Amino acid sequence: MCGIVGYVGPEQAAPILLEGLTRLEYRGYDSAGLAVRDGNNRVEVVKAKGRLKALKDKTNDGSALKGNTGIGHTRWATHGEPSENNAHPHISDDLNVVAVHNGIIENFTEIKEKLIKNRYSFYSETDTEAIVKLIDYYYKKYNIGPIDAIAKTMVRVRGSYAIAVMFKDLPGEIWVARKDSPMIIGVSDDATYVASDVPAILNHTRSVYYIGNLEMACLRAGEVHFYNLDGDEIGKELSTIEWDTEAAEKGGFEHFMMKEIHEQPKAVSDTMNAYVKDGSIDFEAAGLSSEKLKKVKRVYIAACGSAYHVGMTAQYIIESLARVPVRVELASEFRYRNPILEEDSLVIAISQSGETADTLAAIREAKENGVPTLGIVNVVGSSIAREADSVINTMAGPEIAVATTKAYSAQLIAMYLFAIKLAFENGKIDKERHDGLLAEMATLPSKISKVLEDKERIQWFTAKFSLAHDVFFIGRGMDYAICLEGSLKMKEISYIHSEAYAAGELKHGTISLVEDGTLVIGVLTQPELYEKTRSNLVEVKSRGAYLMGLTSAGNYGIEDTVDFTIYIPKTDPLFADSLAVVPLQLMGYYMSVGRGLDVDKPRNLAKSVTVE
Ligand code: F6R
């Protein structure tokens, strides 16, 4: 979604803003803009539709804009088409207020009407212009200064926002405020930064403040002051970002996605090592004591997209090992169906970004009902990490490609550990099984590396289908969960229509779509379901499908049925998704590259979905 950066310090702001925006490109956007204030207190605003290159060209890589204070923005259109006019920054008529915004203002029409009655006119279709002009209105009408003007605006608007504002009267200052949209503030000795996410500022500082919901801050060169909605100054703790800068670079790979696919063995072992101590799983640091776990009688998992697919896999594993009922919910549906939440339940929210609006709302829904919550989150300090009662941090490091890979793999590990711990604490598995499962998990990083060695074969096979119109993925049980993920990877970056089906469902309608040459990918990693899925593959083959089988080493008989096979190393079937996902990620990747698409930044998608 939209990306915000801001800088105030001794350097020229524009190049720093452009660099920050480049590092936020992964969030998804369709236009961009900058506002820079020069020493004579003039503000210049430049905007461009399309990729950042257009903005860089227009500003001569930033050198055409002079000044030490500025704000920048990449816009992912919600209100109004992608266009230069709708791009941010937005301004009040006399440039008294200039601002960028991430989020959605739900009551902007009402605010616009009020302002029109007060002789304001509007030039764009955005909700942001309404906030800018409302701040201007309060600032001038009551002559109350920035804190009260922003606070009054915050009280008046409904929705979500992270805003960065410059006032004409206040040179060398950027004012920011947030509610339910991500924003961090970085400080170095002589400069201060604001950004939607860590990679934008990582080259300049690792010292950050997390601004809370309904809080404001004033940024000056090298200093920052925080205020609550009453205008009282509040104290904040400085945090240090541990990620290394290399983590946010491509490191010799052509795309972030390929680099991140290769980082999976590390993401998996780092996540395991963070919570497995001396042969036992220790969630004390996550705020999840054995006592708390023993009280859990049912589990709800709320998540979106790939994180939801992790939840699907986790459901099978938790129920199988711990015999605790699990319900997996799309977070966007969860809160609107009035879920029956009981106190002996645990609501788990899985999220890479920790900022997905619907997943965050699920945590809040659970808390309102007095139900304990657990966040499985990759971004330290994110909203879900701060609001959940307990937090397991996945150790994937920054994930830049829009399509998730290593964070998905790290989330699986977190859920395996959770399932094993829950089962052990509840006496559903004995020490031997517990130790055996952990020992098998410890082999996953090297087995993932082994799967990666097969990538040329996968590339070769994928190239044959780069003109495909439809791809179907079929599997049963956990194999169905992995099919969902494989299918999402395929469609989101290659734009090929693909569907995942529980193999037994095909005959209930979908099989009519299969025609000569349709690619059907069967996933068969679960021994007790192998023959069943194989029969379903035979059924589609006799209707003309071209078959690929993805199965475990040893199941060589599959070659009698399918046209092409990928084998993954043997593992406990409970952990097979960790291996099976890798070839499917590679297929999506190679398909996208083969079709000449923007792998890391697929059209219309955003890395962090901070609006409903
Ligand atoms: C797909 C993908 C998305 C995310 C989803 C949830 O490759 O990345 O489906 O999984 O948007 O995002 P988080 O995990 O940040 O809540």
XYZ file of C-alpha atoms and ligand atoms in Angstrom:
628
model
C 0.000 0.000 0.000
C 1.057 3.642 0.042
C 4.541 4.440 1.283
C 5.550 7.541 3.227
C 8.997 8.972 3.796
C 10.067 12.229 5.391
C 13.401 13.833 6.147
C 14.567 16.828 8.125
C 18.283 17.389 8.583
C 21.389 19.012 7.132
C 21.383 17.215 3.739
C 19.377 17.894 0.603
C 16.067 16.157 1.275
C 14.938 15.138 -2.217
C 17.592 12.474 -3.026
C 17.099 10.940 0.434
C 13.343 10.873 -0.072
C 13.695 9.272 -3.505
C 16.040 6.627 -2.123
C 13.575 5.902 0.698
C 10.682 5.659 -1.748
C 12.706 3.257 -3.892
C 13.075 1.006 -0.876
C 9.341 1.142 -0.297
C 8.512 0.271 -3.915
C 7.803 -3.301 -2.865
C 4.716 -2.099 -1.003
C 2.991 -1.503 -4.346
C 2.111 1.863 -5.924
C 0.930 3.536 -9.084
C 2.158 7.132 -8.691
C 4.563 9.088 -6.522
C 5.425 12.574 -5.363
C 7.675 14.808 -3.281
C 7.325 18.098 -1.442
C 10.509 19.880 -0.420
C 10.869 23.130 1.466
C 13.835 25.333 0.626
C 15.784 27.761 2.815
C 13.553 30.657 1.713
C 10.577 28.767 3.021
C 9.191 27.977 -0.418
C 7.592 24.559 -0.853
C 7.866 22.818 -4.162
C 5.675 19.844 -5.010
C 6.446 17.434 -7.872
C 4.316 14.402 -8.741
C 4.302 11.759 -11.451
C 2.095 8.873 -12.482
C 3.641 5.433 -12.865
C 6.967 4.121 -11.652
C 9.359 6.141 -9.515
C 11.573 6.538 -12.552
C 9.122 9.124 -13.869
C 9.476 11.153 -10.667
C 13.255 10.760 -10.705
C 13.370 11.956 -14.319
C 11.169 14.930 -13.523
C 13.360 16.020 -10.610
C 16.700 15.071 -12.121
C 17.152 12.427 -9.416
C 16.086 14.927 -6.814
C 18.754 17.508 -7.609
C 16.171 19.887 -9.085
C 14.501 20.276 -5.699
C 16.478 22.271 -3.159
C 15.807 22.135 0.561
C 16.523 20.247 3.770
C 13.000 19.314 4.817
C 10.663 17.203 2.773
C 8.059 14.499 2.501
C 7.567 11.862 -0.190
C 4.925 9.322 -1.083
C 4.154 6.341 -3.265
C 0.410 6.023 -3.828
C -1.619 2.836 -4.252
C -4.930 4.183 -5.486
C -8.015 3.707 -3.346
C -10.045 6.904 -3.862
C -9.630 8.182 -7.400
C -7.767 6.702 -10.350
C -3.964 6.536 -10.479
C -3.032 9.949 -11.909
C -0.661 12.820 -11.302
C -3.507 14.902 -9.956
C -4.495 12.309 -7.361
C -0.879 11.545 -6.416
C 0.417 12.892 -3.086
C 1.576 15.258 -1.597
C -1.692 17.156 -1.375
C -1.861 20.833 -0.541
C -4.162 23.479 0.842
C -4.848 26.279 -1.656
C -2.212 28.651 -0.265
C 0.308 25.862 0.492
C -0.191 26.490 4.200
C -0.498 22.727 4.703
C 1.215 20.084 2.558
C 0.781 16.421 3.455
C 1.095 12.780 2.477
C -1.201 10.060 3.777
C -1.449 6.297 3.944
C -4.820 4.772 4.859
C -8.463 5.478 4.157
C -10.639 8.271 5.521
C -14.098 6.749 5.636
C -16.054 9.964 6.215
C -14.178 12.120 3.726
C -17.317 12.990 1.738
C -18.918 14.475 4.827
C -15.715 16.402 5.630
C -15.480 17.635 2.066
C -19.058 18.938 2.203
C -18.328 20.785 5.441
C -15.228 22.359 3.925
C -16.984 23.322 0.690
C -19.526 25.181 2.826
C -16.528 27.001 4.283
C -15.379 28.067 0.816
C -12.756 25.372 0.252
C -12.502 23.953 -3.254
C -11.153 20.530 -4.231
C -8.915 19.578 -7.116
C -8.569 15.793 -6.661
C -10.751 12.753 -6.043
C -8.762 11.673 -2.984
C -9.776 11.377 0.640
C -6.357 12.808 1.555
C -7.131 16.247 0.183
C -10.008 16.417 2.674
C -7.651 15.822 5.634
C -5.137 18.374 4.382
C -7.827 21.007 4.102
C -9.405 20.091 7.412
C -6.067 20.589 9.174
C -5.722 23.923 7.375
C -9.259 24.873 8.386
C -8.731 24.180 12.101
C -5.266 25.718 12.069
C -6.556 28.993 10.683
C -9.994 29.150 12.243
C -8.839 28.720 15.817
C -5.280 29.905 15.369
C -4.285 27.012 17.599
C -0.980 25.719 16.272
C -0.142 22.344 14.804
C -0.829 20.092 17.795
C -4.417 21.169 18.269
C -5.137 21.464 14.545
C -3.969 17.892 13.975
C -5.634 16.578 17.137
C -8.970 18.142 16.175
C -8.649 16.566 12.733
C -7.859 13.178 14.262
C -10.978 13.361 16.376
C -13.095 14.401 13.386
C -11.999 11.758 10.857
C -12.973 8.086 10.804
C -10.764 5.462 9.243
C -7.059 4.778 9.194
C -4.158 7.082 8.559
C -0.486 7.719 8.829
C 0.112 11.328 7.824
C 3.165 13.519 7.486
C 2.475 17.241 7.317
C 4.510 20.385 6.699
C 3.129 23.788 7.749
C 4.157 26.967 5.953
C 4.756 28.781 9.261
C 6.950 26.029 10.688
C 10.118 25.587 8.648
C 12.388 22.700 9.598
C 9.500 20.704 11.065
C 7.481 17.732 9.924
C 4.384 16.802 11.893
C 3.122 13.250 11.847
C 0.162 11.340 13.269
C -1.167 7.830 12.969
C -4.083 5.541 13.566
C -4.018 1.934 12.304
C -1.513 2.574 9.530
C 2.177 1.791 9.975
C 4.761 4.485 10.643
C 8.174 4.566 12.262
C 10.436 7.468 13.132
C 14.207 7.175 12.837
C 16.761 9.474 14.430
C 20.448 10.026 13.901
C 22.694 12.700 15.463
C 21.619 15.478 13.174
C 18.649 14.212 11.183
C 15.198 12.735 11.682
C 13.289 10.428 9.347
C 9.769 9.130 9.097
C 8.755 6.138 7.009
C 6.086 3.524 6.544
C 8.592 0.737 6.962
C 12.130 0.020 8.110
C 13.917 -0.527 4.738
C 13.312 3.138 3.813
C 15.606 4.399 6.561
C 17.926 1.466 7.215
C 20.777 3.090 5.300
C 20.689 6.121 7.580
C 19.856 4.904 11.065
C 18.866 1.884 13.115
C 17.492 3.912 16.026
C 13.744 4.129 15.760
C 10.669 5.122 17.694
C 7.330 3.434 17.170
C 4.574 5.994 17.194
C 1.406 4.604 18.785
C -2.180 4.775 17.660
C -3.769 8.220 17.997
C -0.417 9.830 18.722
C 1.339 12.744 17.043
C 4.960 13.753 16.754
C 6.976 16.773 15.736
C 10.199 16.000 13.838
C 13.079 18.471 13.788
C 16.644 17.824 12.648
C 17.992 15.191 15.081
C 15.078 15.423 17.515
C 11.508 14.255 17.889
C 8.728 15.029 20.388
C 5.628 12.885 20.875
C 2.152 14.021 21.945
C -1.098 12.317 22.824
C -4.502 13.429 21.618
C -4.793 15.857 24.552
C -1.646 17.574 23.357
C 0.448 16.393 26.319
C 4.034 15.482 25.521
C 4.705 11.777 26.080
C 7.916 9.788 26.526
C 8.969 6.989 24.158
C 11.627 4.338 24.216
C 14.167 4.230 21.439
C 14.450 0.797 19.782
C 17.245 -0.612 17.656
C 16.579 -2.357 14.366
C 18.620 -5.543 14.215
C 18.223 -6.236 10.466
C 21.414 -5.755 8.499
C 21.338 -3.477 5.490
C 22.287 -6.322 3.146
C 19.028 -7.992 4.012
C 17.232 -5.281 2.063
C 19.487 -5.601 -1.039
C 19.291 -8.106 -3.895
C 22.707 -9.600 -3.090
C 23.562 -10.713 -6.635
C 20.154 -12.219 -7.443
C 18.146 -10.816 -10.307
C 15.054 -10.402 -8.165
C 14.278 -10.120 -4.463
C 11.897 -13.043 -4.795
C 14.657 -15.427 -5.920
C 16.949 -14.166 -3.192
C 14.235 -14.675 -0.613
C 13.467 -18.186 -1.910
C 17.142 -18.988 -1.312
C 17.040 -17.462 2.169
C 14.470 -20.005 3.304
C 16.863 -22.479 4.915
C 18.152 -19.616 7.079
C 14.691 -18.233 7.846
C 13.640 -21.710 8.955
C 16.667 -22.408 11.129
C 16.711 -18.897 12.646
C 13.044 -19.211 13.609
C 13.623 -22.634 15.131
C 16.741 -21.570 16.985
C 14.957 -18.600 18.488
C 12.515 -20.852 20.326
C 14.174 -24.252 20.737
C 16.516 -24.279 23.730
C 18.305 -27.428 24.923
C 15.892 -29.693 23.093
C 12.722 -27.990 24.386
C 10.424 -25.387 22.927
C 10.524 -22.248 25.023
C 7.838 -19.647 24.382
C 8.442 -17.672 27.602
C 10.053 -14.865 25.578
C 6.934 -14.830 23.413
C 4.800 -14.312 26.527
C 3.211 -17.740 26.116
C 3.738 -19.768 29.279
C 3.034 -23.485 29.638
C 0.189 -22.574 32.020
C -1.441 -20.387 29.373
C -1.098 -23.114 26.777
C -2.651 -25.761 29.003
C -5.809 -23.641 29.257
C -6.348 -23.557 25.479
C -9.338 -25.679 24.515
C -9.845 -24.407 20.975
C -7.864 -22.354 18.505
C -8.955 -19.789 15.951
C -6.476 -18.763 13.297
C -7.156 -15.514 11.432
C -4.973 -14.455 8.511
C -5.034 -13.334 4.886
C -3.567 -14.705 1.645
C -0.490 -16.875 2.095
C -0.609 -16.438 5.858
C -4.102 -17.941 5.711
C -2.617 -20.908 3.851
C -0.134 -21.351 6.698
C -3.177 -21.424 8.965
C -4.725 -24.169 6.805
C -1.604 -26.313 7.176
C -1.401 -25.547 10.891
C -4.981 -26.661 11.357
C -4.139 -30.189 10.218
C -1.026 -30.334 12.383
C -2.520 -28.907 15.580
C -5.579 -31.136 15.349
C -3.496 -34.179 14.502
C -0.882 -33.712 17.243
C -2.666 -31.832 20.018
C -6.259 -32.934 19.349
C -7.447 -29.384 19.987
C -10.129 -28.159 17.564
C -8.942 -25.445 15.186
C -10.917 -23.120 12.989
C -9.040 -21.195 10.295
C -10.673 -17.994 9.171
C -10.007 -15.435 6.501
C -9.363 -12.397 8.668
C -11.514 -10.269 6.365
C -14.524 -12.492 7.194
C -13.785 -13.176 10.851
C -14.987 -9.991 12.468
C -18.100 -9.632 10.330
C -19.657 -12.939 11.229
C -19.965 -12.290 14.945
C -17.732 -15.238 15.926
C -18.533 -17.177 19.083
C -15.386 -16.582 21.081
C -15.020 -18.310 24.417
C -12.466 -17.547 27.094
C -10.790 -20.942 26.834
C -9.959 -20.192 23.182
C -6.827 -18.702 21.695
C -6.975 -16.464 18.639
C -3.822 -16.658 16.537
C -3.146 -13.952 13.962
C -0.510 -14.829 11.365
C 0.999 -11.901 9.492
C 4.330 -11.126 7.885
C 3.877 -7.364 7.988
C 1.981 -7.287 11.263
C -0.034 -4.474 9.699
C -2.691 -6.220 7.604
C -5.832 -4.281 8.521
C -8.182 -7.274 8.633
C -5.796 -9.434 10.666
C -5.228 -6.614 13.127
C -8.993 -6.216 13.416
C -9.293 -9.939 14.254
C -6.890 -9.470 17.168
C -8.951 -6.531 18.392
C -12.195 -8.476 18.040
C -10.735 -11.273 20.159
C -9.463 -8.875 22.798
C -12.839 -7.158 23.026
C -14.315 -10.576 23.775
C -11.732 -11.237 26.481
C -10.036 -14.009 24.493
C -6.229 -14.351 24.637
C -4.375 -13.574 21.432
C -1.132 -14.736 19.858
C 0.555 -12.946 16.959
C 2.906 -14.775 14.580
C 4.647 -11.752 13.111
C 7.748 -11.023 11.071
C 8.038 -7.275 11.593
C 9.124 -6.417 15.113
C 7.259 -3.422 16.507
C 4.385 -3.761 14.026
C 0.813 -3.139 15.149
C -0.072 -6.820 15.609
C 3.195 -7.403 17.482
C 2.284 -4.587 19.826
C -1.356 -5.441 20.335
C -1.335 -9.246 20.655
C -0.987 -10.661 24.188
C 1.804 -13.012 23.101
C 4.047 -12.781 20.047
C 6.130 -15.372 18.251
C 8.531 -13.541 15.950
C 9.353 -15.257 12.709
C 12.987 -14.657 11.897
C 12.755 -14.238 8.141
C 14.291 -10.742 8.081
C 12.941 -8.093 5.724
C 10.875 -9.509 2.906
C 10.825 -7.177 -0.066
C 9.235 -9.130 -2.941
C 5.487 -8.669 -2.841
C 4.907 -12.420 -3.118
C 5.838 -13.954 0.198
C 8.229 -16.899 0.310
C 10.633 -16.918 3.245
C 8.146 -15.355 5.656
C 5.631 -18.060 4.698
C 8.249 -20.728 5.449
C 9.144 -19.138 8.768
C 5.444 -18.932 9.686
C 5.087 -22.665 9.032
C 7.959 -23.304 11.461
C 6.375 -21.124 14.126
C 3.126 -23.050 13.760
C 4.867 -26.457 13.878
C 6.558 -25.422 17.126
C 3.269 -24.176 18.511
C 1.518 -27.465 17.631
C 4.272 -29.616 19.142
C 4.401 -27.547 22.316
C 0.614 -27.581 22.725
C 0.488 -31.344 22.164
C 3.319 -31.961 24.628
C 1.906 -29.707 27.356
C -1.479 -31.404 26.992
C 0.083 -34.838 27.223
C -1.012 -35.779 23.718
C 2.522 -36.677 22.604
C 5.270 -38.200 24.721
C 8.861 -37.022 25.076
C 10.109 -39.443 22.457
C 7.667 -38.178 19.817
C 8.367 -34.576 20.868
C 12.113 -35.064 20.471
C 11.688 -36.977 17.232
C 9.611 -34.174 15.718
C 12.154 -31.527 16.746
C 14.983 -33.632 15.338
C 13.150 -33.944 12.035
C 12.453 -30.210 11.977
C 16.171 -29.579 12.389
C 16.752 -31.358 9.053
C 14.358 -29.084 7.136
C 16.886 -26.338 6.244
C 19.232 -28.800 4.513
C 16.291 -30.515 2.811
C 15.035 -27.161 1.499
C 18.541 -26.527 0.115
C 18.356 -29.907 -1.600
C 15.051 -28.961 -3.264
C 16.658 -25.721 -4.481
C 19.313 -27.794 -6.291
C 16.552 -28.972 -8.647
C 15.699 -25.479 -9.815
C 17.032 -25.827 -13.396
C 14.699 -28.762 -14.053
C 11.802 -26.720 -12.701
C 12.803 -23.783 -14.884
C 12.957 -26.034 -17.946
C 9.541 -27.519 -17.258
C 7.926 -24.171 -16.459
C 9.229 -22.649 -19.709
C 7.074 -25.128 -21.652
C 3.943 -23.696 -20.093
C 4.639 -19.989 -20.154
C 1.729 -19.500 -22.567
C -0.734 -21.520 -20.490
C -4.142 -19.972 -19.816
C -5.143 -22.083 -16.843
C -3.320 -24.205 -14.304
C -4.991 -26.449 -11.745
C -3.461 -27.679 -8.502
C -4.983 -30.669 -6.764
C -4.239 -32.415 -3.488
C -5.891 -33.708 -0.368
C -5.458 -32.800 3.302
C -2.271 -30.825 3.853
C -1.489 -31.261 0.182
C -4.594 -29.225 -0.540
C -3.258 -26.448 1.723
C -0.008 -26.404 -0.248
C -1.963 -26.376 -3.518
C -3.675 -23.183 -2.360
C -0.295 -21.573 -1.827
C 1.149 -22.883 -5.107
C -1.844 -21.588 -6.996
C -1.644 -18.158 -5.361
C 2.054 -17.895 -6.189
C 1.312 -18.810 -9.803
C -1.497 -16.338 -10.361
C -0.202 -13.361 -8.403
C 3.107 -13.008 -10.214
C 2.536 -14.706 -13.594
C -1.074 -13.502 -14.102
C -2.043 -16.980 -15.281
C -5.415 -18.091 -14.093
C -4.959 -20.910 -11.630
C -7.111 -22.733 -9.122
C -6.461 -25.093 -6.268
C -8.911 -27.862 -5.528
C -9.242 -30.530 -2.928
C -8.702 -33.433 -5.322
C -11.926 -35.154 -4.319
C -13.918 -32.057 -5.317
C -12.965 -32.175 -8.995
C -15.766 -34.503 -9.957
C -18.262 -32.123 -8.395
C -17.902 -29.581 -11.152
C -14.397 -28.449 -11.951
C -13.383 -31.412 -14.076
C -15.477 -29.929 -16.893
C -12.769 -27.242 -17.265
C -10.087 -29.783 -18.094
C -9.345 -30.068 -21.800
C -6.524 -31.282 -24.013
C -3.197 -30.003 -22.702
C -4.509 -28.326 -19.505
C -1.702 -28.376 -16.937
C -2.769 -30.101 -13.716
C -0.308 -30.249 -10.851
C -0.931 -32.960 -8.314
C 0.644 -32.709 -4.860
C 1.027 -36.110 -3.175
C 3.128 -35.920 -0.011
C 0.703 -37.534 2.445
C 1.150 -41.333 2.375
C -2.393 -42.226 3.377
C -3.857 -39.986 0.652
C -1.386 -40.846 -2.104
C -3.478 -43.469 -3.885
C -6.629 -41.357 -3.694
C -4.987 -38.329 -5.306
C -3.271 -40.526 -7.871
C -6.694 -41.849 -8.943
C -7.880 -38.246 -9.365
C -4.846 -37.550 -11.546
C -5.706 -40.556 -13.702
C -9.226 -39.159 -14.097
C -8.011 -35.810 -15.412
C -5.375 -37.448 -17.581
C -8.045 -39.436 -19.371
C -9.684 -36.081 -20.169
C -6.529 -34.788 -21.833
C -4.708 -33.059 -18.943
C -0.919 -32.753 -18.945
C 0.204 -33.890 -15.500
C 2.919 -32.823 -13.126
C 3.345 -34.734 -9.880
C 5.001 -33.292 -6.769
C 5.709 -36.060 -4.326
C 8.210 -37.475 -1.841
C 11.327 -39.373 -2.844
C 10.496 -43.066 -2.985
C 7.082 -42.676 -4.632
C 8.637 -43.489 -7.998
C 5.522 -45.312 -9.194
C 3.991 -41.876 -9.834
C 5.964 -41.720 -13.063
C 3.555 -44.278 -14.573
C 0.775 -41.714 -14.167
C 2.251 -38.250 -14.642
C 4.260 -36.621 -17.435
C 6.763 -34.826 -15.211
C 7.719 -35.383 -11.585
C 9.404 -33.340 -8.919
C 10.570 -35.176 -5.836
C 11.094 -33.645 -2.439
C 13.268 -35.330 0.210
C 11.499 -37.626 2.645
C 10.375 -36.029 5.879
C 7.662 -36.505 8.471
C 4.442 -35.954 6.473
C 3.472 -33.250 8.985
C 6.345 -31.103 7.690
C 6.051 -31.893 3.976
C 4.579 -28.461 3.146
C 7.891 -26.849 4.072
C 9.560 -28.746 1.252
C 6.702 -28.951 -1.258
C 6.200 -25.201 -1.293
C 9.671 -24.544 -2.714
C 9.171 -26.040 -6.217
C 5.816 -24.271 -6.417
C 7.402 -20.934 -5.517
C 10.048 -21.562 -8.184
C 7.373 -22.399 -10.756
C 5.551 -19.137 -10.066
C 8.850 -17.273 -10.273
C 10.020 -18.827 -13.549
C 6.605 -18.452 -15.109
C 6.646 -14.743 -14.278
C 10.206 -14.254 -15.562
C 9.390 -16.276 -18.691
C 6.480 -13.967 -19.430
C 8.646 -10.891 -18.929
C 6.713 -9.629 -15.913
C 7.722 -7.556 -12.913
C 8.296 -10.451 -10.502
C 8.906 -8.420 -7.374
C 6.166 -5.881 -7.924
C 3.187 -7.527 -9.586
C 0.464 -5.223 -10.848
C -2.277 -4.075 -8.474
C -0.733 -5.771 -5.449
C 0.697 -4.263 -2.297
C 3.053 -5.866 0.180
C 1.300 -4.608 3.228
C -2.483 -4.326 2.975
C -3.285 -1.675 5.522
C -6.836 -0.995 4.350
C -9.857 -3.313 4.469
C 0.997 -13.612 -1.242
C 1.109 -12.662 -0.152
C -0.135 -12.199 0.496
C 0.072 -12.029 2.018
C -1.182 -11.388 2.637
C -1.050 -11.253 4.131
O 2.250 -13.958 -1.755
O 2.183 -12.235 0.194
O -1.212 -13.041 0.222
O 0.328 -13.283 2.570
O -1.397 -10.136 2.063
O -0.006 -10.378 4.462
P 0.610 -10.358 5.907
O 1.272 -11.671 6.131
O 1.570 -9.215 5.903
O -0.530 -10.155 6.861
